[in-house]
Amino acid sequence: MVDTRISCDCAIYSWMQTKNLIGGAWTGADDGSVFAVHDPATDALLAEVPDCGEAETARAIEAAAAALLDWKMQPAAERSRVL
């Protein structure tokens, strides 16, 4: 029988972006704070991600609302291709 369990090694996630995409730019928390994300099964550290607050959230919502205006004008075939 083949062992299909996956060992959670933080190094395997080194390709993963751990910042927030806001308005086309990868950003962290304004004050630089982060919090740890752990695998609940092993408690292994997976990543440290921005601990964003109200200001960052407001910017993200504003950027998403602005992007929606262009996005909804795209033909369904193009939106499908992107997704």
JSON list of C-alpha atoms in Angstrom, two decimals:
[
{"chain": "A", "resi": 1, "resn": "MET", "atom": "CA", "xyz": [0.00, 0.00, 0.00]},
{"chain": "A", "resi": 2, "resn": "VAL", "atom": "CA", "xyz": [1.26, 3.48, -0.91]},
{"chain": "A", "resi": 3, "resn": "ASP", "atom": "CA", "xyz": [1.45, 6.07, 1.85]},
{"chain": "A", "resi": 4, "resn": "THR", "atom": "CA", "xyz": [-0.55, 9.09, 0.62]},
{"chain": "A", "resi": 5, "resn": "ARG", "atom": "CA", "xyz": [-0.13, 11.25, 3.71]},
{"chain": "A", "resi": 6, "resn": "ILE", "atom": "CA", "xyz": [1.34, 14.68, 3.07]},
{"chain": "A", "resi": 7, "resn": "SER", "atom": "CA", "xyz": [3.97, 16.02, 5.40]},
{"chain": "A", "resi": 8, "resn": "CYS", "atom": "CA", "xyz": [3.51, 19.74, 5.96]},
{"chain": "A", "resi": 9, "resn": "ASP", "atom": "CA", "xyz": [6.92, 21.36, 5.52]},
{"chain": "A", "resi": 10, "resn": "CYS", "atom": "CA", "xyz": [6.87, 25.16, 5.38]},
{"chain": "A", "resi": 11, "resn": "ALA", "atom": "CA", "xyz": [9.52, 25.06, 2.66]},
{"chain": "A", "resi": 12, "resn": "ILE", "atom": "CA", "xyz": [7.10, 23.47, 0.20]},
{"chain": "A", "resi": 13, "resn": "TYR", "atom": "CA", "xyz": [4.97, 26.59, 0.41]},
{"chain": "A", "resi": 14, "resn": "SER", "atom": "CA", "xyz": [7.85, 28.95, -0.42]},
{"chain": "A", "resi": 15, "resn": "TRP", "atom": "CA", "xyz": [6.26, 29.72, -3.82]},
{"chain": "A", "resi": 16, "resn": "MET", "atom": "CA", "xyz": [3.03, 30.88, -2.20]},
{"chain": "A", "resi": 17, "resn": "GLN", "atom": "CA", "xyz": [2.39, 34.63, -1.95]},
{"chain": "A", "resi": 18, "resn": "THR", "atom": "CA", "xyz": [1.75, 35.59, 1.66]},
{"chain": "A", "resi": 19, "resn": "LYS", "atom": "CA", "xyz": [0.77, 39.22, 1.20]},
{"chain": "A", "resi": 20, "resn": "ASN", "atom": "CA", "xyz": [-2.57, 40.74, 0.19]},
{"chain": "A", "resi": 21, "resn": "LEU", "atom": "CA", "xyz": [-3.29, 41.75, -3.40]},
{"chain": "A", "resi": 22, "resn": "ILE", "atom": "CA", "xyz": [-4.90, 45.18, -3.12]},
{"chain": "A", "resi": 23, "resn": "GLY", "atom": "CA", "xyz": [-5.37, 47.32, -6.22]},
{"chain": "A", "resi": 24, "resn": "GLY", "atom": "CA", "xyz": [-2.85, 45.28, -8.20]},
{"chain": "A", "resi": 25, "resn": "ALA", "atom": "CA", "xyz": [-0.07, 45.50, -5.60]},
{"chain": "A", "resi": 26, "resn": "TRP", "atom": "CA", "xyz": [1.08, 42.91, -3.07]},
{"chain": "A", "resi": 27, "resn": "THR", "atom": "CA", "xyz": [0.91, 44.63, 0.32]},
{"chain": "A", "resi": 28, "resn": "GLY", "atom": "CA", "xyz": [1.32, 43.80, 3.95]},
{"chain": "A", "resi": 29, "resn": "ALA", "atom": "CA", "xyz": [-0.30, 45.35, 6.99]},
{"chain": "A", "resi": 30, "resn": "ASP", "atom": "CA", "xyz": [0.30, 49.08, 7.30]},
{"chain": "A", "resi": 31, "resn": "ASP", "atom": "CA", "xyz": [2.09, 48.58, 10.60]},
{"chain": "A", "resi": 32, "resn": "GLY", "atom": "CA", "xyz": [4.01, 45.52, 9.36]},
{"chain": "A", "resi": 33, "resn": "SER", "atom": "CA", "xyz": [2.31, 43.11, 11.75]},
{"chain": "A", "resi": 34, "resn": "VAL", "atom": "CA", "xyz": [1.80, 39.47, 10.80]},
{"chain": "A", "resi": 35, "resn": "PHE", "atom": "CA", "xyz": [0.23, 36.38, 12.31]},
{"chain": "A", "resi": 36, "resn": "ALA", "atom": "CA", "xyz": [1.17, 32.73, 12.01]},
{"chain": "A", "resi": 37, "resn": "VAL", "atom": "CA", "xyz": [-0.93, 30.19, 10.12]},
{"chain": "A", "resi": 38, "resn": "HIS", "atom": "CA", "xyz": [-0.52, 26.63, 11.38]},
{"chain": "A", "resi": 39, "resn": "ASP", "atom": "CA", "xyz": [-1.59, 23.25, 10.02]},
{"chain": "A", "resi": 40, "resn": "PRO", "atom": "CA", "xyz": [-4.37, 22.23, 12.42]},
{"chain": "A", "resi": 41, "resn": "ALA", "atom": "CA", "xyz": [-3.41, 18.56, 12.21]},
{"chain": "A", "resi": 42, "resn": "THR", "atom": "CA", "xyz": [0.29, 18.94, 12.97]},
{"chain": "A", "resi": 43, "resn": "ASP", "atom": "CA", "xyz": [0.63, 22.49, 14.27]},
{"chain": "A", "resi": 44, "resn": "ALA", "atom": "CA", "xyz": [3.41, 22.99, 11.69]},
{"chain": "A", "resi": 45, "resn": "LEU", "atom": "CA", "xyz": [3.96, 26.59, 10.68]},
{"chain": "A", "resi": 46, "resn": "LEU", "atom": "CA", "xyz": [2.62, 27.08, 7.14]},
{"chain": "A", "resi": 47, "resn": "ALA", "atom": "CA", "xyz": [3.08, 30.82, 6.70]},
{"chain": "A", "resi": 48, "resn": "GLU", "atom": "CA", "xyz": [3.07, 34.22, 8.30]},
{"chain": "A", "resi": 49, "resn": "VAL", "atom": "CA", "xyz": [0.48, 36.53, 6.74]},
{"chain": "A", "resi": 50, "resn": "PRO", "atom": "CA", "xyz": [-0.36, 40.22, 7.16]},
{"chain": "A", "resi": 51, "resn": "ASP", "atom": "CA", "xyz": [-2.48, 41.06, 10.19]},
{"chain": "A", "resi": 52, "resn": "CYS", "atom": "CA", "xyz": [-4.50, 43.75, 8.44]},
{"chain": "A", "resi": 53, "resn": "GLY", "atom": "CA", "xyz": [-6.96, 46.07, 10.03]},
{"chain": "A", "resi": 54, "resn": "GLU", "atom": "CA", "xyz": [-9.73, 48.47, 9.12]},
{"chain": "A", "resi": 55, "resn": "ALA", "atom": "CA", "xyz": [-7.68, 50.73, 6.82]},
{"chain": "A", "resi": 56, "resn": "GLU", "atom": "CA", "xyz": [-6.29, 47.88, 4.72]},
{"chain": "A", "resi": 57, "resn": "THR", "atom": "CA", "xyz": [-9.72, 46.27, 4.54]},
{"chain": "A", "resi": 58, "resn": "ALA", "atom": "CA", "xyz": [-11.31, 49.51, 3.34]},
{"chain": "A", "resi": 59, "resn": "ARG", "atom": "CA", "xyz": [-8.67, 49.85, 0.60]},
{"chain": "A", "resi": 60, "resn": "ALA", "atom": "CA", "xyz": [-9.25, 46.26, -0.48]},
{"chain": "A", "resi": 61, "resn": "ILE", "atom": "CA", "xyz": [-13.01, 46.79, -0.69]},
{"chain": "A", "resi": 62, "resn": "GLU", "atom": "CA", "xyz": [-12.56, 50.03, -2.67]},
{"chain": "A", "resi": 63, "resn": "ALA", "atom": "CA", "xyz": [-10.13, 48.34, -5.09]},
{"chain": "A", "resi": 64, "resn": "ALA", "atom": "CA", "xyz": [-12.46, 45.36, -5.56]},
{"chain": "A", "resi": 65, "resn": "ALA", "atom": "CA", "xyz": [-15.43, 47.63, -6.24]},
{"chain": "A", "resi": 66, "resn": "ALA", "atom": "CA", "xyz": [-13.42, 49.59, -8.82]},
{"chain": "A", "resi": 67, "resn": "ALA", "atom": "CA", "xyz": [-12.20, 46.39, -10.52]},
{"chain": "A", "resi": 68, "resn": "LEU", "atom": "CA", "xyz": [-15.74, 45.04, -10.70]},
{"chain": "A", "resi": 69, "resn": "LEU", "atom": "CA", "xyz": [-16.74, 47.87, -13.05]},
{"chain": "A", "resi": 70, "resn": "ASP", "atom": "CA", "xyz": [-14.23, 46.67, -15.68]},
{"chain": "A", "resi": 71, "resn": "TRP", "atom": "CA", "xyz": [-14.70, 42.98, -14.91]},
{"chain": "A", "resi": 72, "resn": "LYS", "atom": "CA", "xyz": [-18.45, 42.94, -15.48]},
{"chain": "A", "resi": 73, "resn": "MET", "atom": "CA", "xyz": [-17.97, 44.61, -18.89]},
{"chain": "A", "resi": 74, "resn": "GLN", "atom": "CA", "xyz": [-15.86, 41.67, -20.09]},
{"chain": "A", "resi": 75, "resn": "PRO", "atom": "CA", "xyz": [-17.62, 39.06, -22.24]},
{"chain": "A", "resi": 76, "resn": "ALA", "atom": "CA", "xyz": [-18.52, 35.85, -20.43]},
{"chain": "A", "resi": 77, "resn": "ALA", "atom": "CA", "xyz": [-16.02, 33.87, -22.53]},
{"chain": "A", "resi": 78, "resn": "GLU", "atom": "CA", "xyz": [-13.18, 36.14, -21.39]},
{"chain": "A", "resi": 79, "resn": "ARG", "atom": "CA", "xyz": [-14.22, 35.97, -17.72]},
{"chain": "A", "resi": 80, "resn": "SER", "atom": "CA", "xyz": [-14.39, 32.18, -18.07]},
{"chain": "A", "resi": 81, "resn": "ARG", "atom": "CA", "xyz": [-10.92, 32.05, -19.59]},
{"chain": "A", "resi": 82, "resn": "VAL", "atom": "CA", "xyz": [-9.46, 34.11, -16.76]},
{"chain": "A", "resi": 83, "resn": "LEU", "atom": "CA", "xyz": [-11.13, 32.06, -14.06]}
]
